[in-house]
CSV table of C-alpha atoms and ligand atoms in Angstrom, one decimal:
chain,number,residue,atom,x,y,z
A,1,MET,CA,14.9,159.2,8.3
A,2,PRO,CA,17.4,161.2,9.9
A,3,THR,CA,20.3,163.2,8.8
A,4,PHE,CA,23.0,160.8,8.9
A,5,PRO,CA,25.9,160.4,10.3
A,6,PHE,CA,25.2,162.5,13.5
A,7,SER,CA,27.3,165.6,14.4
A,8,GLU,CA,28.0,168.4,16.8
A,9,ALA,CA,25.0,170.1,15.3
A,10,ASP,CA,22.6,167.8,16.2
A,11,PRO,CA,20.6,169.0,19.5
A,12,ILE,CA,21.5,167.7,22.7
A,13,GLN,CA,19.1,164.6,23.7
A,14,HIS,CA,20.4,163.7,27.0
A,15,PRO,CA,21.7,166.7,28.8
A,16,GLY,CA,23.4,166.8,32.3
A,17,PRO,CA,24.3,167.2,34.8
A,18,PRO,CA,25.9,164.3,35.7
A,19,PRO,CA,25.2,162.6,39.6
A,20,LYS,CA,27.8,162.9,41.7
A,21,THR,CA,28.0,159.3,42.5
A,22,SER,CA,27.5,155.9,40.2
A,23,GLU,CA,28.3,152.8,40.9
A,24,VAL,CA,29.5,152.2,37.4
A,25,VAL,CA,30.7,155.1,34.9
A,26,ILE,CA,31.0,154.4,31.2
A,27,VAL,CA,33.3,156.6,29.3
A,28,GLY,CA,31.9,156.9,25.5
A,29,GLY,CA,28.8,156.5,24.0
A,30,GLY,CA,29.2,154.3,20.9
A,31,ILE,CA,27.5,150.9,20.7
A,32,ILE,CA,30.1,149.5,23.3
A,33,GLY,CA,29.0,152.0,25.9
A,34,VAL,CA,25.3,151.9,25.1
A,35,THR,CA,24.9,148.5,25.1
A,36,THR,CA,27.0,147.6,28.1
A,37,ALA,CA,25.0,150.3,30.0
A,38,LEU,CA,21.7,148.8,29.2
A,39,PHE,CA,22.5,145.1,30.2
A,40,LEU,CA,23.9,146.4,33.3
A,41,ALA,CA,20.9,148.6,34.4
A,42,LYS,CA,18.8,145.6,33.2
A,43,ARG,CA,20.1,144.1,36.9
A,44,ASN,CA,19.4,146.9,38.4
A,45,ILE,CA,23.0,148.7,38.8
A,46,PRO,CA,23.4,152.0,38.7
A,47,VAL,CA,25.1,153.5,35.6
A,48,THR,CA,26.0,156.8,34.1
A,49,LEU,CA,27.3,156.9,30.6
A,50,LEU,CA,29.6,159.5,29.6
A,51,GLU,CA,29.6,161.1,25.9
A,52,LYS,CA,31.8,164.0,25.0
A,53,GLY,CA,29.6,164.8,21.9
A,54,ARG,CA,26.4,162.7,21.0
A,55,ILE,CA,25.5,159.5,21.3
A,56,ALA,CA,27.1,157.3,18.2
A,57,ALA,CA,28.5,160.5,16.6
A,58,GLU,CA,31.6,158.6,15.7
A,59,GLN,CA,31.8,155.2,14.8
A,60,SER,CA,28.8,154.0,15.4
A,61,SER,CA,26.4,156.3,13.4
A,62,ARG,CA,28.8,156.3,10.4
A,63,ASN,CA,29.4,152.4,9.7
A,64,TRP,CA,28.1,150.8,7.2
A,65,GLY,CA,25.1,148.9,8.9
A,66,TRP,CA,26.3,144.9,8.1
A,67,ILE,CA,25.9,142.7,11.0
A,68,ARG,CA,28.0,139.6,9.7
A,69,LYS,CA,29.2,136.3,11.0
A,70,GLN,CA,30.7,135.7,7.4
A,71,GLY,CA,34.5,136.0,7.3
A,72,ARG,CA,34.8,136.8,11.2
A,73,ASP,CA,37.8,135.7,13.2
A,74,ALA,CA,36.9,132.4,14.7
A,75,ASP,CA,37.2,133.5,18.3
A,76,GLU,CA,34.7,136.4,17.6
A,77,LEU,CA,32.0,133.8,15.7
A,78,PRO,CA,30.5,132.9,19.2
A,79,ILE,CA,30.2,136.5,20.3
A,80,VAL,CA,28.5,137.5,17.2
A,81,ILE,CA,26.1,134.4,16.6
A,82,GLU,CA,24.9,135.9,20.6
A,83,ALA,CA,25.0,139.7,19.0
A,84,ILE,CA,22.5,138.4,16.6
A,85,ARG,CA,20.3,137.0,18.7
A,86,LEU,CA,20.5,140.0,21.2
A,87,TRP,CA,20.3,142.6,17.8
A,88,ARG,CA,16.5,141.0,17.6
A,89,GLN,CA,15.9,141.0,21.5
A,90,LEU,CA,16.8,144.6,21.3
A,91,ALA,CA,15.1,145.6,18.6
A,92,GLU,CA,11.7,144.0,19.9
A,93,GLU,CA,12.8,145.7,23.1
A,94,CYS,CA,13.3,149.3,21.7
A,95,GLY,CA,9.6,149.0,20.0
A,96,GLU,CA,11.2,151.4,17.2
A,97,ASP,CA,11.8,150.5,13.8
A,98,ILE,CA,15.6,150.2,13.6
A,99,GLY,CA,15.9,148.7,9.7
A,100,LEU,CA,17.0,145.4,11.4
A,101,THR,CA,16.5,143.0,8.1
A,102,GLN,CA,18.1,139.1,7.6
A,103,ALA,CA,19.3,139.9,4.1
A,104,GLY,CA,22.5,138.5,4.0
A,105,VAL,CA,26.2,139.3,3.2
A,106,THR,CA,27.8,138.1,0.0
A,107,TYR,CA,31.7,138.7,-0.6
A,108,LEU,CA,32.4,138.4,-4.4
A,109,ALA,CA,35.4,136.8,-5.9
A,110,ASN,CA,37.6,137.9,-9.0
A,111,SER,CA,40.4,135.1,-8.6
A,112,ASP,CA,40.8,131.5,-7.6
A,113,LYS,CA,42.6,133.4,-4.7
A,114,ASP,CA,39.9,135.1,-3.4
A,115,MET,CA,37.7,131.6,-3.9
A,116,ALA,CA,40.4,129.9,-1.6
A,117,GLY,CA,40.2,132.6,1.1
A,118,PHE,CA,36.8,131.8,1.4
A,119,GLU,CA,37.0,128.0,1.4
A,120,ALA,CA,39.3,128.8,4.4
A,121,PHE,CA,36.4,130.5,6.2
A,122,MET,CA,34.1,127.5,5.3
A,123,LYS,CA,36.0,125.2,7.7
A,124,ILE,CA,35.0,128.0,10.7
A,125,ALA,CA,31.5,128.4,9.1
A,126,ALA,CA,31.3,124.4,9.4
A,127,ALA,CA,32.4,124.4,12.9
A,128,TYR,CA,29.8,126.6,13.9
A,129,ASP,CA,26.7,125.3,11.8
A,130,LEU,CA,26.6,128.5,9.6
A,131,ASP,CA,24.2,128.6,6.6
A,132,THR,CA,27.2,130.2,4.9
A,133,ARG,CA,28.1,128.5,1.3
A,134,LEU,CA,30.0,129.2,-1.8
A,135,LEU,CA,28.3,130.1,-5.1
A,136,ASP,CA,29.7,129.8,-8.9
A,137,GLY,CA,29.8,132.6,-11.1
A,138,ASP,CA,26.3,131.6,-12.5
A,139,GLU,CA,24.6,131.5,-8.8
A,140,THR,CA,26.2,135.1,-8.0
A,141,GLY,CA,24.8,136.8,-11.1
A,142,LYS,CA,21.4,135.4,-10.1
A,143,LEU,CA,21.8,136.4,-6.3
A,144,ILE,CA,23.1,139.9,-7.2
A,145,THR,CA,21.4,141.2,-10.2
A,146,GLY,CA,22.4,143.4,-12.9
A,147,MET,CA,26.2,143.1,-12.8
A,148,SER,CA,27.9,144.2,-15.3
A,149,ARG,CA,30.7,141.1,-15.6
A,150,LYS,CA,30.6,137.8,-14.2
A,151,PHE,CA,32.2,137.3,-11.0
A,152,LYS,CA,34.5,134.1,-10.5
A,153,GLY,CA,32.2,133.3,-7.6
A,154,ALA,CA,31.1,134.2,-3.9
A,155,MET,CA,30.8,133.3,-0.4
A,156,THR,CA,27.4,134.2,1.1
A,157,THR,CA,25.7,133.8,4.5
A,158,PRO,CA,21.8,134.2,4.2
A,159,SER,CA,21.2,134.7,7.8
A,160,ASP,CA,23.6,137.7,8.3
A,161,MET,CA,21.8,141.1,8.7
A,162,ARG,CA,21.8,144.6,8.3
A,163,ALA,CA,20.6,147.7,10.6
A,164,GLU,CA,20.4,151.7,10.0
A,165,PRO,CA,22.8,152.7,12.4
A,166,TRP,CA,21.3,156.3,12.9
A,167,LEU,CA,17.8,154.6,14.1
A,168,ALA,CA,19.3,151.8,15.9
A,169,MET,CA,21.6,153.7,18.1
A,170,PRO,CA,19.2,156.7,19.3
A,171,ALA,CA,16.8,154.1,20.0
A,172,PHE,CA,19.0,151.6,21.9
A,173,ALA,CA,20.1,154.8,23.7
A,174,ARG,CA,16.5,155.6,24.6
A,175,LEU,CA,15.8,152.0,25.9
A,176,ALA,CA,18.7,152.1,28.2
A,177,VAL,CA,17.3,155.5,29.6
A,178,ARG,CA,14.2,153.7,30.5
A,179,GLU,CA,16.0,150.7,31.9
A,180,GLY,CA,17.8,153.6,34.3
A,181,VAL,CA,20.9,154.6,32.7
A,182,LYS,CA,21.9,158.1,33.4
A,183,ILE,CA,23.4,159.5,30.0
A,184,VAL,CA,24.9,162.7,29.6
A,185,GLU,CA,26.2,164.0,26.3
A,186,ASN,CA,28.4,167.0,25.9
A,187,CYS,CA,30.2,165.9,28.8
A,188,ALA,CA,33.6,164.2,28.5
A,189,ALA,CA,35.5,162.4,31.0
A,190,ARG,CA,38.7,163.9,31.6
A,191,THR,CA,40.8,161.4,33.9
A,192,LEU,CA,40.2,158.8,36.6
A,193,GLU,CA,40.6,159.1,40.2
A,194,ILE,CA,42.7,156.2,41.5
A,195,SER,CA,44.0,155.6,44.7
A,196,GLY,CA,45.5,152.6,46.3
A,197,GLY,CA,45.2,150.6,42.8
A,198,ARG,CA,41.7,151.1,42.5
A,199,VAL,CA,39.4,153.6,40.7
A,200,LYS,CA,37.8,155.8,42.8
A,201,GLY,CA,35.7,158.0,40.4
A,202,VAL,CA,35.9,159.9,37.2
A,203,TRP,CA,36.5,163.6,36.8
A,204,THR,CA,34.5,165.1,33.9
A,205,GLU,CA,34.1,168.2,32.7
A,206,ALA,CA,30.9,168.8,34.6
A,207,GLY,CA,32.3,168.1,37.9
A,208,TYR,CA,33.3,164.9,39.8
A,209,ILE,CA,31.5,161.2,39.9
A,210,GLU,CA,32.5,158.8,42.4
A,211,ALA,CA,32.5,155.5,41.1
A,212,SER,CA,33.9,152.3,41.9
A,213,THR,CA,33.8,150.8,38.8
A,214,VAL,CA,34.5,152.5,35.1
A,215,LEU,CA,34.5,151.1,31.7
A,216,VAL,CA,36.4,152.7,28.9
A,217,ALA,CA,34.7,152.5,25.6
A,218,GLY,CA,35.9,155.6,23.7
A,219,GLY,CA,36.3,153.9,20.9
A,220,ALA,CA,39.3,155.8,18.7
A,221,TRP,CA,40.0,158.0,22.0
A,222,SER,CA,40.3,154.8,24.6
A,223,SER,CA,43.8,155.1,23.8
A,224,LEU,CA,44.8,158.3,24.9
A,225,PHE,CA,42.7,158.1,27.7
A,226,LEU,CA,44.2,155.0,29.4
A,227,LYS,CA,47.5,156.4,28.5
A,228,ARG,CA,47.4,159.4,31.0
A,229,HIS,CA,47.0,156.6,33.6
A,230,GLY,CA,49.8,154.5,32.2
A,231,VAL,CA,47.8,152.0,30.8
A,232,SER,CA,49.1,151.3,26.9
A,233,ILE,CA,47.3,150.1,24.2
A,234,PRO,CA,48.6,149.7,20.6
A,235,GLN,CA,45.3,151.4,19.2
A,236,LEU,CA,45.6,153.6,16.1
A,237,SER,CA,42.4,154.7,13.9
A,238,VAL,CA,42.3,155.0,10.1
A,239,ARG,CA,40.3,157.4,8.2
A,240,VAL,CA,37.4,155.7,5.6
A,241,THR,CA,34.9,157.3,3.1
A,242,VAL,CA,31.4,156.0,2.8
A,243,ALA,CA,28.4,157.8,0.2
A,244,ALA,CA,24.8,157.0,0.2
A,245,THR,CA,22.9,157.3,-2.8
A,246,GLU,CA,19.3,158.0,-3.5
A,247,PRO,CA,16.7,155.1,-3.6
A,248,LEU,CA,17.0,152.7,-6.4
A,249,PRO,CA,15.8,149.5,-7.7
A,250,GLU,CA,17.0,146.7,-5.8
A,251,ILE,CA,19.9,144.3,-7.1
A,252,TYR,CA,20.4,143.0,-3.7
A,253,ALA,CA,18.6,143.1,-0.6
A,254,GLY,CA,21.6,142.1,1.7
A,255,ALA,CA,25.2,143.7,1.7
A,256,ALA,CA,28.1,142.8,-0.8
A,257,ALA,CA,31.6,143.5,-1.5
A,258,ASP,CA,34.4,142.8,-3.5
A,259,GLU,CA,38.0,144.8,-3.4
A,260,HIS,CA,36.8,147.7,-5.4
A,261,ILE,CA,33.3,148.7,-3.9
A,262,ALA,CA,30.8,147.3,-0.9
A,263,PHE,CA,27.1,148.2,-1.2
A,264,ARG,CA,24.4,147.4,1.3
A,265,ARG,CA,20.9,148.4,0.9
A,266,ARG,CA,19.1,150.4,3.1
A,267,GLN,CA,15.8,150.7,4.3
A,268,ASP,CA,14.9,153.6,2.2
A,269,GLY,CA,15.7,151.9,-0.9
A,270,GLY,CA,19.0,153.7,-1.4
A,271,TYR,CA,22.3,152.0,-1.3
A,272,THR,CA,25.0,152.7,1.3
A,273,LEU,CA,28.6,152.5,-0.8
A,274,ALA,CA,32.1,152.3,0.1
A,275,ALA,CA,35.3,151.8,-2.0
A,276,GLY,CA,37.2,148.6,-1.6
A,277,GLY,CA,41.2,149.4,-1.4
A,278,SER,CA,42.8,151.4,1.1
A,279,HIS,CA,42.4,153.3,4.3
A,280,LEU,CA,44.5,156.3,5.4
A,281,LEU,CA,46.8,156.5,8.5
A,282,TYR,CA,47.9,159.6,9.7
A,283,LEU,CA,51.2,159.3,11.3
A,284,GLY,CA,51.7,160.3,14.6
A,285,PRO,CA,53.6,159.7,17.9
A,286,ASP,CA,51.4,156.5,18.6
A,287,ALA,CA,51.5,155.2,15.1
A,288,PHE,CA,55.6,155.5,15.8
A,289,ARG,CA,55.5,154.0,19.0
A,290,HIS,CA,53.2,150.7,17.9
A,291,VAL,CA,54.6,150.5,14.7
A,292,THR,CA,56.6,146.9,15.1
A,293,ARG,CA,53.0,145.5,16.3
A,294,TYR,CA,51.5,146.2,13.1
A,295,LEU,CA,54.2,144.9,10.9
A,296,PRO,CA,52.5,141.6,10.9
A,297,ALA,CA,49.0,142.8,9.7
A,298,LEU,CA,50.9,145.2,7.2
A,299,ARG,CA,52.8,142.1,6.0
A,300,ASP,CA,49.6,140.4,5.3
A,301,ASN,CA,47.8,143.4,3.3
A,302,PRO,CA,50.7,145.5,2.3
A,303,PHE,CA,48.6,148.1,0.3
A,304,GLY,CA,45.6,148.0,2.5
A,305,THR,CA,47.0,151.1,4.4
A,306,ARG,CA,48.4,154.9,2.9
A,307,TYR,CA,49.8,157.2,5.1
A,308,PHE,CA,50.0,161.0,5.6
A,309,PRO,CA,52.5,162.7,7.6
A,310,PHE,CA,50.1,164.4,10.1
A,311,ALA,CA,46.4,164.2,11.5
A,312,PRO,CA,44.4,167.1,11.3
A,313,PRO,CA,44.7,169.6,14.5
A,314,GLY,CA,42.6,167.8,17.8
A,315,TYR,CA,42.6,164.4,16.5
A,316,PRO,CA,43.7,161.7,18.9
A,317,ASP,CA,47.2,160.9,17.4
A,318,ALA,CA,48.0,164.2,16.1
A,319,TRP,CA,51.1,165.5,16.7
A,320,SER,CA,49.7,168.7,18.9
A,321,THR,CA,47.6,166.5,20.7
A,322,PRO,CA,48.3,166.7,24.6
A,323,ARG,CA,49.1,163.6,26.2
A,324,ALA,CA,48.7,164.8,29.6
A,325,TRP,CA,46.1,167.2,31.2
A,326,ALA,CA,44.8,168.0,34.9
A,327,PRO,CA,41.4,167.0,35.5
A,328,ASP,CA,40.3,170.5,35.8
A,329,THR,CA,41.7,171.7,32.7
A,330,ARG,CA,40.3,171.1,29.2
A,331,SER,CA,40.9,167.8,27.9
A,332,PRO,CA,41.6,166.9,24.5
A,333,PHE,CA,38.3,164.8,24.6
A,334,GLU,CA,35.9,168.3,24.8
A,335,ARG,CA,38.3,170.1,22.4
A,336,MET,CA,36.8,167.5,19.6
A,337,ARG,CA,33.3,166.6,20.7
A,338,VAL,CA,33.2,164.7,17.2
A,339,LEU,CA,35.5,163.2,14.9
A,340,ASP,CA,33.8,164.3,11.5
A,341,PRO,CA,36.7,163.6,9.0
A,342,VAL,CA,36.0,165.4,5.3
A,343,PRO,CA,35.4,162.1,3.1
A,344,GLU,CA,38.1,162.0,0.3
A,345,THR,CA,37.0,163.3,-2.8
A,346,ALA,CA,39.4,160.9,-4.9
A,347,LYS,CA,37.6,157.7,-3.2
A,348,LEU,CA,34.2,159.3,-3.6
A,349,ARG,CA,35.1,159.3,-7.4
A,350,SER,CA,36.3,155.7,-7.5
A,351,ILE,CA,33.0,154.8,-5.1
A,352,GLU,CA,30.6,156.4,-8.1
A,353,ARG,CA,32.7,155.1,-10.8
A,354,ASN,CA,33.2,151.3,-9.6
A,355,PHE,CA,29.4,151.1,-8.7
A,356,LYS,CA,28.6,152.4,-12.0
A,357,HIS,CA,30.8,150.2,-13.6
A,358,LEU,CA,29.3,147.3,-12.0
A,359,PHE,CA,25.9,148.0,-12.3
A,360,PRO,CA,25.2,150.0,-16.0
A,361,ARG,CA,21.7,150.6,-15.1
A,362,PHE,CA,22.6,153.2,-12.5
A,363,GLU,CA,24.8,155.3,-14.7
A,364,THR,CA,22.9,158.6,-14.1
A,365,VAL,CA,22.5,157.9,-10.4
A,366,ARG,CA,24.0,160.7,-7.8
A,367,LEU,CA,25.2,160.2,-4.5
A,368,LYS,CA,23.1,162.2,-1.7
A,369,ALA,CA,25.3,162.1,0.8
A,370,ALA,CA,29.1,161.3,1.9
A,371,TRP,CA,31.0,161.1,5.2
A,372,GLY,CA,34.2,160.2,6.6
A,373,GLY,CA,34.9,157.9,9.7
A,374,MET,CA,37.7,156.8,12.0
A,375,ILE,CA,37.8,153.3,12.3
A,376,ASP,CA,39.7,152.2,15.4
A,377,ALA,CA,41.9,149.1,15.1
A,378,MET,CA,44.3,147.0,17.0
A,379,PRO,CA,47.2,145.4,15.4
A,380,ASP,CA,45.6,142.0,15.5
A,381,VAL,CA,42.4,143.3,13.8
A,382,VAL,CA,40.7,142.0,17.0
A,383,PRO,CA,39.2,144.1,20.1
A,384,VAL,CA,40.3,144.4,23.6
A,385,VAL,CA,37.6,143.3,26.4
A,386,ASP,CA,38.9,143.0,29.5
A,387,ARG,CA,39.7,144.2,33.2
A,388,VAL,CA,43.0,146.2,33.7
A,389,GLU,CA,44.8,144.2,36.1
A,390,ALA,CA,47.0,147.1,37.4
A,391,VAL,CA,43.8,149.1,38.1
A,392,GLY,CA,41.0,147.5,40.5
A,393,GLY,CA,37.6,148.3,39.0
A,394,LEU,CA,38.9,149.8,35.5
A,395,PHE,CA,37.5,147.7,32.4
A,396,VAL,CA,38.4,148.2,28.8
A,397,ALA,CA,35.9,147.2,25.6
A,398,THR,CA,37.9,149.2,22.5
A,399,GLY,CA,39.6,148.7,19.2
A,400,MET,CA,36.5,146.8,17.4
A,401,SER,CA,38.9,147.1,14.5
A,402,GLY,CA,36.3,147.9,11.7
A,403,HIS,CA,33.6,145.3,12.8
A,404,GLY,CA,32.0,146.6,16.2
A,405,PHE,CA,28.5,147.5,15.1
A,406,GLY,CA,27.5,144.0,14.4
A,407,ILE,CA,29.2,142.0,17.4
A,408,GLY,CA,28.3,145.3,19.5
A,409,PRO,CA,25.5,143.9,21.6
A,410,GLY,CA,27.3,140.8,22.1
A,411,ILE,CA,30.6,142.6,23.6
A,412,GLY,CA,28.0,144.7,25.6
A,413,ARG,CA,26.3,142.0,27.3
A,414,ILE,CA,29.8,140.2,28.0
A,415,VAL,CA,31.2,143.2,29.5
A,416,SER,CA,28.1,144.1,31.8
A,417,ASP,CA,28.7,140.2,33.1
A,418,LEU,CA,32.6,141.0,33.5
A,419,ILE,CA,32.0,144.1,35.5
A,420,GLN,CA,29.2,142.1,37.8
A,421,GLY,CA,32.1,139.5,38.3
A,422,ASN,CA,30.0,136.7,36.4
A,423,ARG,CA,31.4,134.4,33.9
A,424,SER,CA,31.2,136.0,30.6
A,425,GLY,CA,30.1,132.4,28.6
A,426,HIS,CA,33.1,133.2,26.0
A,427,ASP,CA,36.8,132.3,26.0
A,428,LEU,CA,38.0,135.9,25.9
A,429,GLY,CA,41.5,135.1,26.1
A,430,ARG,CA,42.1,136.3,22.5
A,431,PHE,CA,40.9,139.6,23.4
A,432,ARG,CA,42.9,139.8,26.8
A,433,LEU,CA,44.8,143.3,27.5
A,434,SER,CA,48.2,141.4,28.4
A,435,ARG,CA,48.4,140.1,24.8
A,436,PHE,CA,50.3,143.1,23.7
A,437,HIS,CA,52.8,143.0,26.6
A,438,ASP,CA,53.4,139.5,27.5
A,439,GLY,CA,55.6,138.5,24.3
A,440,SER,CA,52.7,136.7,22.5
A,441,ALA,CA,53.1,136.7,18.7
A,442,ILE,CA,50.6,139.0,17.0
A,443,ARG,CA,48.1,136.8,15.1
A,444,PRO,CA,46.4,139.4,12.8
A,445,GLY,CA,42.8,138.3,12.2
A,446,PRO,CA,40.7,139.0,9.0
A,447,ALA,CA,41.6,142.5,7.5
A,448,LEU,CA,39.7,145.5,8.3
B,1,FAD,C1,33.1,154.1,8.0
B,1,FAD,C2,32.7,152.8,9.1
B,1,FAD,C3,32.1,151.6,8.7
B,1,FAD,C4,32.2,150.6,9.6
B,1,FAD,N1,31.2,149.4,9.2
B,1,FAD,C5,31.0,148.3,10.1
B,1,FAD,C6,29.9,147.4,9.4
B,1,FAD,O1,29.2,147.6,8.5
B,1,FAD,N2,29.7,146.4,10.6
B,1,FAD,C7,30.4,146.6,11.7
B,1,FAD,O2,30.0,145.7,12.5
B,1,FAD,N3,31.0,147.4,12.0
B,1,FAD,C8,31.2,148.3,11.0
B,1,FAD,N4,32.4,149.5,11.3
B,1,FAD,C9,33.2,149.3,13.0
B,1,FAD,C10,32.0,150.1,13.9
B,1,FAD,O3,31.3,150.9,13.5
B,1,FAD,C11,32.9,150.1,15.3
B,1,FAD,O4,33.8,149.3,15.6
B,1,FAD,C12,31.5,150.4,16.1
B,1,FAD,O5,30.8,151.6,16.3
B,1,FAD,C13,32.8,150.9,17.5
B,1,FAD,O6,32.2,151.1,18.7
B,1,FAD,P1,32.6,152.0,20.0
B,1,FAD,O7,31.3,152.1,20.6
B,1,FAD,O8,33.9,151.2,20.4
B,1,FAD,O9,33.1,153.1,19.6
B,1,FAD,P2,32.5,154.6,19.0
B,1,FAD,O10,31.1,154.3,18.0
B,1,FAD,O11,33.7,155.5,18.2
B,1,FAD,O12,32.1,154.9,20.1
B,1,FAD,C14,33.2,155.8,20.9
B,1,FAD,C15,32.3,157.3,21.6
B,1,FAD,O13,33.3,157.2,22.4
B,1,FAD,C16,33.2,158.8,22.9
B,1,FAD,N5,34.4,159.3,24.0
B,1,FAD,C17,35.8,159.0,23.7
B,1,FAD,N6,36.2,159.4,24.8
B,1,FAD,C18,35.8,160.1,25.4
B,1,FAD,C19,36.0,160.9,26.9
B,1,FAD,N7,37.1,160.9,27.0
B,1,FAD,N8,34.6,161.2,27.5
B,1,FAD,C20,33.4,160.9,27.1
B,1,FAD,N9,33.1,160.1,25.7
B,1,FAD,C21,34.3,159.9,25.0
B,1,FAD,C22,33.4,159.4,21.7
B,1,FAD,O14,33.1,160.8,21.4
B,1,FAD,C23,32.3,158.2,20.5
B,1,FAD,O15,31.1,158.8,20.8
B,1,FAD,C24,32.7,150.6,10.7
B,1,FAD,C25,33.3,151.5,11.1
B,1,FAD,C26,33.3,152.9,10.2
B,1,FAD,C27,34.0,154.0,10.6
């Protein structure tokens, strides 16, 4: 198993130089950019994917690896149902073991209030004929063994899945290359060339690429990139901490969480762990600019976010990060090849404590790895997937709000069809870019 997550120290797998022309250029080599590129290439459309650091070195290799329908926003459900079909298809096509396993996802309830929340989702689950069901305390104890306490109950979806992000993403990138995608790592897109209200190309740190269509799938950097061109999206990022244990006896083959601890069985027999509770928001100019749009989500989950007055230098919303730059000067994107936040020591302590508290038989277990990640979020906790009306040929798919890995291939397929001018096959109204500017009320989906 490779070292995870990825970092700038990893060798470049997809070197340049970029081509001089490409019908489509994709900015960002996470799961959204890679799968969109793949589906475009399957239709023989020339596509170049630019990644400022390494493929999937940001969120797409740092995530927990949950692929879930359970607990989704109702408007995302049909897309994630398609995504799960695509996960199986891509796992088959790439011909590599990506750890794709159907072992279920379970949310644990500590209170009647938790159970009431699960019951609300059961109505959505029924509408889509999901195999989601509620469990009582005894059933929960049988599903996940060795727990030190009895839960009120749980909600579980046996058909939900897991995969190893650090195996899946390089495998999907290799498949994309075989299908004809030109991937260029270590190559930041600096600015767009726009003329007559249309995209004409992309200025990169390695020269100009003429292109009639550009997709911005830059994860936590999308807002900074787009704002340079007058396109405003109220995207912010929060810091989270993750840890991995050594291989352990199996307590549950799937992924589960309550508000204190989240755990997911990995292919190597270890568990990927994270703390429940809050994430950290670094305050910067964008945080202040967009604060009113985040009020509904903050009201829904007032203790979900902690604040720090400034981000480390070079972060997308750091006070010192330039908001404007010329195509021929170093951009903020190449200054920070990989967003690699330091894991929080206090969080690591609570992760270890809470896991051992729940599973006393693992009292002597040690964490073998820990890492941080910046989750890109939108005020209503659902992504933006749309064309940019004001700039012909410009598309955006970003703000996956902490659950873009599972749904990723579905979004990739949809965006590839939007780019080709085809119908997406889904109602994308909830994900439209204009919702933040047309007076619509912000309606938060399920919390991060
Ligand atoms: C700790 C953690 C746990 C998570 N757990 C889950 C989970 O269990 N299940 C789930 O479904 N989701 C999960 N998520 C969320 C999921 O990982 C993300 O939603 C998803 O990976 C986002 O994919 P993306 O392609 O939009 O962005 P990213 O993966 O962040 O990729 C964007 C890429 O764009 C590149 N880029 C940006 N700007 C430029 C530029 N100008 N030029 C060139 N390249 C650029 C960046 O370097 C980056 O590699 C988790 C996220 C984190 C951080």
